[in-house]
mmCIF file of C-alpha atoms in Angstrom:
data_model
loop_
_atom_site.group_PDB
_atom_site.id
_atom_site.type_symbol
_atom_site.label_atom_id
_atom_site.label_comp_id
_atom_site.label_asym_id
_atom_site.label_seq_id
_atom_site.Cartn_x
_atom_site.Cartn_y
_atom_site.Cartn_z
ATOM 1 C CA MET A 1 -5.279 27.163 -1.268
ATOM 2 C CA ASN A 2 -3.556 26.115 -4.485
ATOM 3 C CA SER A 3 -5.107 24.979 -7.758
ATOM 4 C CA THR A 4 -5.113 21.234 -7.016
ATOM 5 C CA THR A 5 -6.929 21.740 -3.706
ATOM 6 C CA ARG A 6 -9.412 24.153 -5.310
ATOM 7 C CA ARG A 7 -10.173 21.605 -8.025
ATOM 8 C CA PHE A 8 -10.605 18.893 -5.419
ATOM 9 C CA PHE A 9 -13.098 20.809 -3.282
ATOM 10 C CA ASN A 10 -14.930 22.302 -6.255
ATOM 11 C CA THR A 11 -15.394 18.737 -7.401
ATOM 12 C CA LEU A 12 -16.566 17.729 -3.935
ATOM 13 C CA ARG A 13 -19.240 20.421 -3.908
ATOM 14 C CA THR A 14 -20.628 19.718 -7.373
ATOM 15 C CA LEU A 15 -20.326 15.916 -7.173
ATOM 16 C CA ARG A 16 -18.832 15.510 -10.627
ATOM 17 C CA HIS A 17 -18.598 11.749 -10.408
ATOM 18 C CA GLU A 18 -16.606 11.317 -13.602
ATOM 19 C CA ASN A 19 -13.593 13.231 -12.208
ATOM 20 C CA PRO A 20 -13.638 13.320 -8.395
ATOM 21 C CA LEU A 21 -9.995 14.446 -8.043
ATOM 22 C CA GLY A 22 -10.561 17.368 -10.418
ATOM 23 C CA LEU A 23 -7.662 16.402 -12.687
ATOM 24 C CA PRO A 24 -7.337 17.935 -16.166
ATOM 25 C CA LYS A 25 -8.818 15.710 -18.839
ATOM 26 C CA SER A 26 -6.078 13.481 -20.249
ATOM 27 C CA GLY A 27 -7.980 10.521 -21.622
ATOM 28 C CA GLU A 28 -10.621 8.391 -19.988
ATOM 29 C CA PRO A 29 -9.723 5.709 -17.419
ATOM 30 C CA PRO A 30 -11.297 2.300 -18.019
ATOM 31 C CA MET A 31 -14.993 2.345 -17.209
ATOM 32 C CA MET A 32 -16.956 -0.278 -15.323
ATOM 33 C CA PRO A 33 -19.407 -1.760 -17.877
ATOM 34 C CA ARG A 34 -23.009 -2.426 -16.942
ATOM 35 C CA ARG A 35 -22.605 -6.104 -17.828
ATOM 36 C CA GLY A 36 -19.542 -8.304 -17.652
ATOM 37 C CA LEU A 37 -16.053 -7.306 -16.529
ATOM 38 C CA PRO A 38 -13.722 -4.780 -18.204
ATOM 39 C CA PRO A 39 -10.400 -5.995 -19.568
ATOM 40 C CA LYS A 40 -7.637 -5.775 -17.007
ATOM 41 C CA ARG A 41 -4.607 -3.637 -17.773
ATOM 42 C CA GLY A 42 -1.249 -2.777 -16.299
ATOM 43 C CA ILE A 43 -0.581 0.409 -14.366
ATOM 44 C CA PRO A 44 1.392 2.745 -16.653
ATOM 45 C CA HIS A 45 5.174 2.609 -16.155
ATOM 46 C CA VAL A 46 4.937 -0.120 -13.509
ATOM 47 C CA LYS A 47 6.301 -3.634 -14.067
ATOM 48 C CA LYS A 48 4.923 -5.521 -11.053
ATOM 49 C CA VAL A 49 2.051 -4.811 -8.659
ATOM 50 C CA VAL A 50 1.575 -6.298 -5.198
ATOM 51 C CA ALA A 51 -1.343 -5.457 -2.895
ATOM 52 C CA VAL A 52 -0.871 -5.422 0.888
ATOM 53 C CA ALA A 53 -4.269 -6.106 2.380
ATOM 54 C CA SER A 54 -6.295 -7.445 5.258
ATOM 55 C CA GLY A 55 -9.979 -7.936 5.823
ATOM 56 C CA LYS A 56 -9.441 -6.366 9.248
ATOM 57 C CA GLY A 57 -8.515 -2.799 10.130
ATOM 58 C CA GLY A 58 -5.932 -1.823 12.735
ATOM 59 C CA VAL A 59 -3.557 -4.746 12.200
ATOM 60 C CA GLY A 60 -0.594 -2.669 10.983
ATOM 61 C CA LYS A 61 -1.137 -3.168 7.282
ATOM 62 C CA SER A 62 0.071 0.288 6.217
ATOM 63 C CA THR A 63 3.175 -0.027 8.401
ATOM 64 C CA VAL A 64 3.977 -3.402 6.842
ATOM 65 C CA ALA A 65 3.361 -2.038 3.325
ATOM 66 C CA VAL A 66 5.764 0.887 3.744
ATOM 67 C CA ASN A 67 8.486 -1.219 5.401
ATOM 68 C CA LEU A 68 8.091 -3.973 2.812
ATOM 69 C CA ALA A 69 8.526 -1.430 0.009
ATOM 70 C CA PHE A 70 11.639 0.025 1.620
ATOM 71 C CA SER A 71 13.123 -3.414 2.371
ATOM 72 C CA ILE A 72 12.702 -4.583 -1.235
ATOM 73 C CA ALA A 73 14.042 -1.302 -2.639
ATOM 74 C CA SER A 74 17.155 -1.374 -0.446
ATOM 75 C CA ARG A 75 17.954 -5.077 -0.769
ATOM 76 C CA LYS A 76 17.157 -5.558 -4.475
ATOM 77 C CA ARG A 77 18.257 -2.133 -5.731
ATOM 78 C CA ALA A 78 14.812 -1.952 -7.274
ATOM 79 C CA ARG A 79 12.674 1.086 -8.056
ATOM 80 C CA VAL A 80 9.719 0.676 -5.674
ATOM 81 C CA GLY A 81 6.763 2.989 -5.085
ATOM 82 C CA VAL A 82 3.836 3.026 -2.658
ATOM 83 C CA LEU A 83 0.228 3.739 -3.634
ATOM 84 C CA ASP A 84 -2.185 4.397 -0.756
ATOM 85 C CA LEU A 85 -5.678 3.306 -1.848
ATOM 86 C CA ASP A 86 -7.302 3.953 1.516
ATOM 87 C CA ILE A 87 -9.524 6.832 0.428
ATOM 88 C CA PHE A 88 -11.103 7.514 3.828
ATOM 89 C CA GLY A 89 -8.152 6.912 6.163
ATOM 90 C CA PRO A 90 -4.843 7.357 4.309
ATOM 91 C CA SER A 91 -1.789 6.581 6.470
ATOM 92 C CA VAL A 92 1.105 6.673 4.012
ATOM 93 C CA PRO A 93 1.736 10.461 4.254
ATOM 94 C CA LYS A 94 2.280 10.096 8.017
ATOM 95 C CA LEU A 95 4.390 6.954 7.773
ATOM 96 C CA LEU A 96 6.689 8.456 5.139
ATOM 97 C CA GLY A 97 7.028 11.861 6.777
ATOM 98 C CA LEU A 98 5.182 13.590 3.926
ATOM 99 C CA GLU A 99 2.343 15.176 5.902
ATOM 100 C CA THR A 100 3.619 18.700 5.298
ATOM 101 C CA ALA A 101 5.207 18.121 1.892
ATOM 102 C CA GLY A 102 2.487 20.017 0.008
ATOM 103 C CA GLU A 103 0.359 18.796 -2.821
ATOM 104 C CA PRO A 104 1.607 16.828 -5.826
ATOM 105 C CA HIS A 105 2.475 18.684 -9.008
ATOM 106 C CA LEU A 106 0.954 17.779 -12.354
ATOM 107 C CA THR A 107 2.787 16.744 -15.511
ATOM 108 C CA PRO A 108 2.105 18.692 -18.725
ATOM 109 C CA THR A 109 -0.452 15.998 -19.620
ATOM 110 C CA GLY A 110 -2.289 16.421 -16.304
ATOM 111 C CA ALA A 111 -1.032 13.330 -14.426
ATOM 112 C CA LEU A 112 -0.170 13.464 -10.723
ATOM 113 C CA VAL A 113 3.545 13.403 -9.842
ATOM 114 C CA PRO A 114 4.326 11.223 -6.794
ATOM 115 C CA LEU A 115 5.894 12.781 -3.715
ATOM 116 C CA THR A 116 9.153 11.174 -2.559
ATOM 117 C CA ASN A 117 10.860 10.655 0.785
ATOM 118 C CA HIS A 118 13.506 8.120 1.868
ATOM 119 C CA GLY A 119 13.849 7.238 -1.833
ATOM 120 C CA LEU A 120 10.257 5.943 -2.051
ATOM 121 C CA PRO A 121 7.854 7.728 -4.418
ATOM 122 C CA ALA A 122 4.298 7.676 -3.067
ATOM 123 C CA MET A 123 0.786 8.770 -3.935
ATOM 124 C CA SER A 124 -2.150 9.062 -1.548
ATOM 125 C CA MET A 125 -5.503 10.760 -1.187
ATOM 126 C CA GLY A 126 -3.923 12.317 1.904
ATOM 127 C CA PHE A 127 -1.787 14.529 -0.375
ATOM 128 C CA LEU A 128 -4.922 16.065 -1.896
ATOM 129 C CA LEU A 129 -6.623 17.057 1.358
ATOM 130 C CA PRO A 130 -6.186 20.492 2.991
ATOM 131 C CA GLY A 131 -5.236 18.946 6.350
ATOM 132 C CA ALA A 132 -4.722 15.679 8.176
ATOM 133 C CA ASP A 133 -8.158 15.961 9.833
ATOM 134 C CA ALA A 134 -10.133 16.755 6.671
ATOM 135 C CA PRO A 135 -12.681 13.976 6.037
ATOM 136 C CA VAL A 136 -13.671 12.475 2.699
ATOM 137 C CA THR A 137 -17.448 12.046 2.734
ATOM 138 C CA TRP A 138 -18.150 10.276 -0.540
ATOM 139 C CA ARG A 139 -20.527 7.580 -1.674
ATOM 140 C CA GLY A 140 -19.432 4.477 -3.554
ATOM 141 C CA LEU A 141 -19.411 5.856 -7.093
ATOM 142 C CA MET A 142 -17.107 8.741 -6.165
ATOM 143 C CA VAL A 143 -14.788 6.308 -4.366
ATOM 144 C CA GLN A 144 -14.594 4.021 -7.400
ATOM 145 C CA LYS A 145 -13.780 6.906 -9.737
ATOM 146 C CA ALA A 146 -11.143 8.295 -7.351
ATOM 147 C CA VAL A 147 -9.513 4.846 -7.180
ATOM 148 C CA GLN A 148 -9.405 4.697 -10.986
ATOM 149 C CA GLN A 149 -7.677 8.067 -11.120
ATOM 150 C CA LEU A 150 -5.132 7.096 -8.467
ATOM 151 C CA LEU A 151 -4.415 3.910 -10.400
ATOM 152 C CA PHE A 152 -4.147 5.341 -13.904
ATOM 153 C CA ASP A 153 -3.546 9.106 -13.585
ATOM 154 C CA VAL A 154 -0.250 8.976 -11.657
ATOM 155 C CA ASP A 155 3.018 9.213 -13.608
ATOM 156 C CA TRP A 156 5.494 6.993 -11.762
ATOM 157 C CA ARG A 157 8.348 8.181 -13.994
ATOM 158 C CA GLY A 158 8.572 11.416 -12.000
ATOM 159 C CA ALA A 159 8.206 15.089 -12.806
ATOM 160 C CA ASP A 160 10.161 15.035 -16.078
ATOM 161 C CA ALA A 161 8.218 11.995 -17.390
ATOM 162 C CA HIS A 162 11.505 10.584 -18.713
ATOM 163 C CA GLY A 163 12.403 8.277 -15.827
ATOM 164 C CA PRO A 164 12.410 4.483 -16.044
ATOM 165 C CA GLY A 165 9.237 3.968 -14.007
ATOM 166 C CA LEU A 166 8.903 1.377 -11.241
ATOM 167 C CA ASP A 167 10.024 -2.204 -10.939
ATOM 168 C CA LEU A 168 7.392 -2.719 -8.242
ATOM 169 C CA LEU A 169 4.376 -0.821 -6.935
ATOM 170 C CA VAL A 170 3.227 -1.743 -3.423
ATOM 171 C CA ILE A 171 -0.450 -0.878 -2.967
ATOM 172 C CA ASP A 172 -1.665 -0.252 0.566
ATOM 173 C CA MET A 173 -5.282 -1.429 0.585
ATOM 174 C CA PRO A 174 -8.087 -0.305 2.910
ATOM 175 C CA PRO A 175 -9.709 -2.852 5.239
ATOM 176 C CA GLY A 176 -12.711 -4.806 4.069
ATOM 177 C CA THR A 177 -13.792 -6.356 0.779
ATOM 178 C CA GLY A 178 -15.827 -3.510 -0.751
ATOM 179 C CA ASP A 179 -15.461 -0.997 -3.575
ATOM 180 C CA VAL A 180 -11.691 -0.516 -3.545
ATOM 181 C CA PRO A 181 -10.590 -4.183 -3.706
ATOM 182 C CA LEU A 182 -13.263 -4.850 -6.330
ATOM 183 C CA SER A 183 -12.129 -1.919 -8.472
ATOM 184 C CA LEU A 184 -8.479 -2.968 -8.187
ATOM 185 C CA GLY A 185 -9.158 -6.619 -8.956
ATOM 186 C CA GLN A 186 -11.416 -5.875 -11.924
ATOM 187 C CA LEU A 187 -9.285 -3.163 -13.542
ATOM 188 C CA VAL A 188 -5.623 -4.018 -12.858
ATOM 189 C CA ASN A 189 -3.283 -6.933 -13.477
ATOM 190 C CA VAL A 190 -2.208 -7.552 -9.868
ATOM 191 C CA ASP A 191 0.749 -9.924 -9.584
ATOM 192 C CA GLY A 192 0.183 -10.933 -5.969
ATOM 193 C CA SER A 193 -1.137 -10.003 -2.561
ATOM 194 C CA VAL A 194 0.383 -10.020 0.915
ATOM 195 C CA ILE A 195 -2.121 -10.487 3.732
ATOM 196 C CA VAL A 196 -1.444 -8.863 7.113
ATOM 197 C CA SER A 197 -3.082 -9.881 10.390
ATOM 198 C CA THR A 198 -2.579 -10.062 14.115
ATOM 199 C CA PRO A 199 -2.975 -13.477 15.789
ATOM 200 C CA GLN A 200 -6.421 -12.979 17.395
ATOM 201 C CA ASP A 201 -9.274 -15.125 16.122
ATOM 202 C CA VAL A 202 -11.410 -12.009 15.684
ATOM 203 C CA ALA A 203 -8.843 -10.612 13.222
ATOM 204 C CA LEU A 204 -8.228 -13.905 11.437
ATOM 205 C CA ALA A 205 -11.964 -14.364 10.845
ATOM 206 C CA ASP A 206 -11.988 -11.224 8.678
ATOM 207 C CA VAL A 207 -8.678 -12.162 7.074
ATOM 208 C CA ARG A 208 -10.256 -15.364 5.787
ATOM 209 C CA LYS A 209 -12.852 -13.242 3.983
ATOM 210 C CA GLY A 210 -10.127 -11.066 2.502
ATOM 211 C CA ILE A 211 -8.239 -14.096 1.174
ATOM 212 C CA ALA A 212 -11.465 -15.488 -0.310
ATOM 213 C CA ALA A 213 -12.213 -12.143 -1.978
ATOM 214 C CA PHE A 214 -8.798 -12.051 -3.666
ATOM 215 C CA HIS A 215 -9.318 -15.635 -4.801
ATOM 216 C CA LYS A 216 -12.596 -14.622 -6.457
ATOM 217 C CA LEU A 217 -10.813 -11.753 -8.192
ATOM 218 C CA SER A 218 -8.049 -14.120 -9.423
ATOM 219 C CA ILE A 219 -5.373 -12.269 -7.433
ATOM 220 C CA PRO A 220 -2.779 -14.762 -6.170
ATOM 221 C CA THR A 221 -1.993 -14.674 -2.461
ATOM 222 C CA ILE A 222 1.755 -14.759 -1.851
ATOM 223 C CA GLY A 223 1.368 -15.324 1.875
ATOM 224 C CA LEU A 224 0.554 -13.986 5.320
ATOM 225 C CA VAL A 225 2.526 -11.645 7.576
ATOM 226 C CA LEU A 226 1.605 -12.069 11.232
ATOM 227 C CA ASN A 227 2.112 -8.690 12.872
ATOM 228 C CA GLN A 228 2.498 -8.146 16.644
ATOM 229 C CA SER A 229 2.923 -11.885 16.861
ATOM 230 C CA TYR A 230 4.752 -11.870 20.203
ATOM 231 C CA PHE A 231 6.454 -9.648 22.775
ATOM 232 C CA LEU A 232 10.008 -10.251 23.927
ATOM 233 C CA CYS A 233 10.534 -9.672 27.635
ATOM 234 C CA PRO A 234 13.475 -7.202 27.845
ATOM 235 C CA SER A 235 14.909 -8.807 30.965
ATOM 236 C CA CYS A 236 14.581 -12.470 29.997
ATOM 237 C CA ASN A 237 14.247 -12.427 26.171
ATOM 238 C CA THR A 238 11.304 -14.796 26.498
ATOM 239 C CA PRO A 239 8.624 -14.483 23.781
ATOM 240 C CA HIS A 240 5.127 -13.818 25.154
ATOM 241 C CA ARG A 241 2.248 -14.305 22.733
ATOM 242 C CA LEU A 242 -0.029 -11.590 24.080
ATOM 243 C CA PHE A 243 -2.637 -11.917 21.333
ATOM 244 C CA GLY A 244 -2.713 -15.675 20.986
ATOM 245 C CA SER A 245 -0.848 -18.465 19.280
ATOM 246 C CA SER A 246 0.128 -18.411 15.618
ATOM 247 C CA ASP A 247 -1.353 -21.883 15.122
ATOM 248 C CA ALA A 248 -4.698 -20.549 13.861
ATOM 249 C CA ALA A 249 -2.920 -18.385 11.277
ATOM 250 C CA LYS A 250 -1.075 -21.425 9.983
ATOM 251 C CA GLY A 251 -4.461 -23.006 9.248
ATOM 252 C CA LEU A 252 -5.551 -20.311 6.774
ATOM 253 C CA GLY A 253 -4.255 -22.263 3.811
ATOM 254 C CA VAL A 254 -1.627 -19.666 2.814
ATOM 255 C CA GLU A 255 2.108 -19.537 3.415
ATOM 256 C CA LEU A 256 3.225 -17.801 6.600
ATOM 257 C CA LEU A 257 5.856 -15.366 5.308
ATOM 258 C CA GLY A 258 6.988 -14.100 8.687
ATOM 259 C CA GLU A 259 6.087 -13.193 12.262
ATOM 260 C CA LEU A 260 6.879 -9.653 13.406
ATOM 261 C CA PRO A 261 7.331 -9.082 17.146
ATOM 262 C CA LEU A 262 5.896 -6.148 19.063
ATOM 263 C CA THR A 263 8.687 -3.560 18.871
ATOM 264 C CA PRO A 264 8.405 -0.015 20.302
ATOM 265 C CA GLY A 265 10.574 1.502 17.588
ATOM 266 C CA VAL A 266 8.133 0.456 14.866
ATOM 267 C CA SER A 267 5.462 2.690 16.408
ATOM 268 C CA THR A 268 7.702 5.639 17.266
ATOM 269 C CA GLY A 269 9.407 5.471 13.879
ATOM 270 C CA GLY A 270 6.090 5.427 12.045
ATOM 271 C CA ASP A 271 4.821 8.413 14.042
ATOM 272 C CA ALA A 272 7.996 10.283 13.123
ATOM 273 C CA GLY A 273 7.752 9.373 9.437
ATOM 274 C CA LEU A 274 10.759 7.038 9.589
ATOM 275 C CA PRO A 275 10.104 3.452 8.458
ATOM 276 C CA TYR A 276 11.612 1.028 10.959
ATOM 277 C CA ALA A 277 13.471 -0.828 8.210
ATOM 278 C CA LEU A 278 15.195 2.476 7.423
ATOM 279 C CA LEU A 279 16.116 3.039 11.069
ATOM 280 C CA THR A 280 17.707 -0.384 11.463
ATOM 281 C CA SER A 281 19.573 -0.146 8.182
ATOM 282 C CA ARG A 282 20.913 3.301 9.066
ATOM 283 C CA SER A 283 22.032 2.456 12.559
ATOM 284 C CA GLY A 284 23.481 -0.939 11.780
ATOM 285 C CA SER A 285 22.864 -1.753 15.431
ATOM 286 C CA GLU A 286 20.435 -3.862 17.391
ATOM 287 C CA THR A 287 17.678 -1.237 17.531
ATOM 288 C CA ASP A 288 15.264 -2.231 20.322
ATOM 289 C CA GLY A 289 17.584 -5.049 21.318
ATOM 290 C CA LEU A 290 16.734 -8.620 20.409
ATOM 291 C CA ALA A 291 13.189 -7.667 19.408
ATOM 292 C CA GLY A 292 14.541 -5.176 16.884
ATOM 293 C CA HIS A 293 16.934 -7.769 15.491
ATOM 294 C CA GLN A 294 14.169 -10.362 15.113
ATOM 295 C CA TRP A 295 11.815 -7.810 13.545
ATOM 296 C CA ARG A 296 14.495 -6.861 11.022
ATOM 297 C CA GLU A 297 15.270 -10.477 10.196
ATOM 298 C CA ALA A 298 11.576 -11.302 9.766
ATOM 299 C CA MET A 299 10.947 -8.309 7.475
ATOM 300 C CA THR A 300 14.019 -9.160 5.428
ATOM 301 C CA GLY A 301 12.698 -12.696 5.000
ATOM 302 C CA VAL A 302 9.282 -11.387 3.949
ATOM 303 C CA ALA A 303 10.866 -9.067 1.379
ATOM 304 C CA GLU A 304 12.966 -11.883 -0.081
ATOM 305 C CA ARG A 305 9.980 -14.223 -0.360
ATOM 306 C CA VAL A 306 7.712 -11.610 -1.914
ATOM 307 C CA TRP A 307 10.359 -10.657 -4.466
ATOM 308 C CA GLY A 308 10.984 -14.330 -5.235
ATOM 309 C CA ALA A 309 7.258 -14.979 -5.745
ATOM 310 C CA LEU A 310 7.037 -12.044 -8.162
ATOM 311 C CA HIS A 311 10.125 -13.185 -10.073
ATOM 312 C CA PRO A 312 10.030 -16.995 -9.986
ATOM 313 C CA GLY A 313 13.210 -18.720 -11.042
ATOM 314 C CA THR A 314 15.240 -15.525 -11.212
ATOM 315 C CA GLY A 315 16.379 -12.645 -9.046
ATOM 316 C CA ASN A 316 16.382 -10.301 -12.040
ATOM 317 C CA VAL A 317 14.026 -7.458 -12.724
ATOM 318 C CA THR A 318 11.433 -8.307 -15.374
ATOM 319 C CA ALA A 319 10.768 -6.487 -18.618
ATOM 320 C CA PRO A 320 8.158 -3.716 -18.624
ATOM 321 C CA ARG A 321 4.589 -4.466 -19.549
#
């Protein structure tokens, strides 16, 4: 067990709420005041921040977040990173093939260095656990402090701390509207959010709450991605809407950015740590037939619209904060 893991579990045993990840002291992150809201700030060395969220779990939010990050990075030649803020159920290590990559190193100032695969730097609570099945059994205060450290104690410039930083950080949010979204919205200047849902009414009911929560936190909603929107019959290429029509989603009051079909390669690629957008761009072929082509086209459209919303009136990268 190396030093980072030892610090983590020593912290877990003694419940040192002020430093749940056991990082060396390198300045205090912004504290939640007893009254009023703290001033929002930018994430160090990050120009733009977009949150990928849903009020509902199990709708493919993490898969969309990782593929969105890769699609923007490859199409816009932008420096894009992924931050996994799901403390209890982190998925990014699996989706990026980083489950066995070891723990992140620390910079000389004690900041976490992101792990990188497929050209995407990433940080996740999953990198700090001794195994994929190790649970995090924390109460709210520990979760809030861990979120603060993941937001402000990661050096997105890389190990040498001399890199240019990120043009865009995609944050994979946990389901629900509790501690993590509140901490993010109250501490960070978030430039926009992308909401992910499946078409069922039971999912959309929670999505409405998620959109309302971001509105209360003054986080603009860029639009909705409807995942598993339909299934294409392989023999007839007829779309079958297994989980219901998209009409209800269009009534949420936000722009529908794209509809992603059910595609087997998305699941198998994610399990193998290969984002589907990477598979299609590598092969240059119609992966999964027409369904793969339509998935790729839809994700490309989502990436273009998200980038355009973050950079209105220009396709250029903005100046650092």
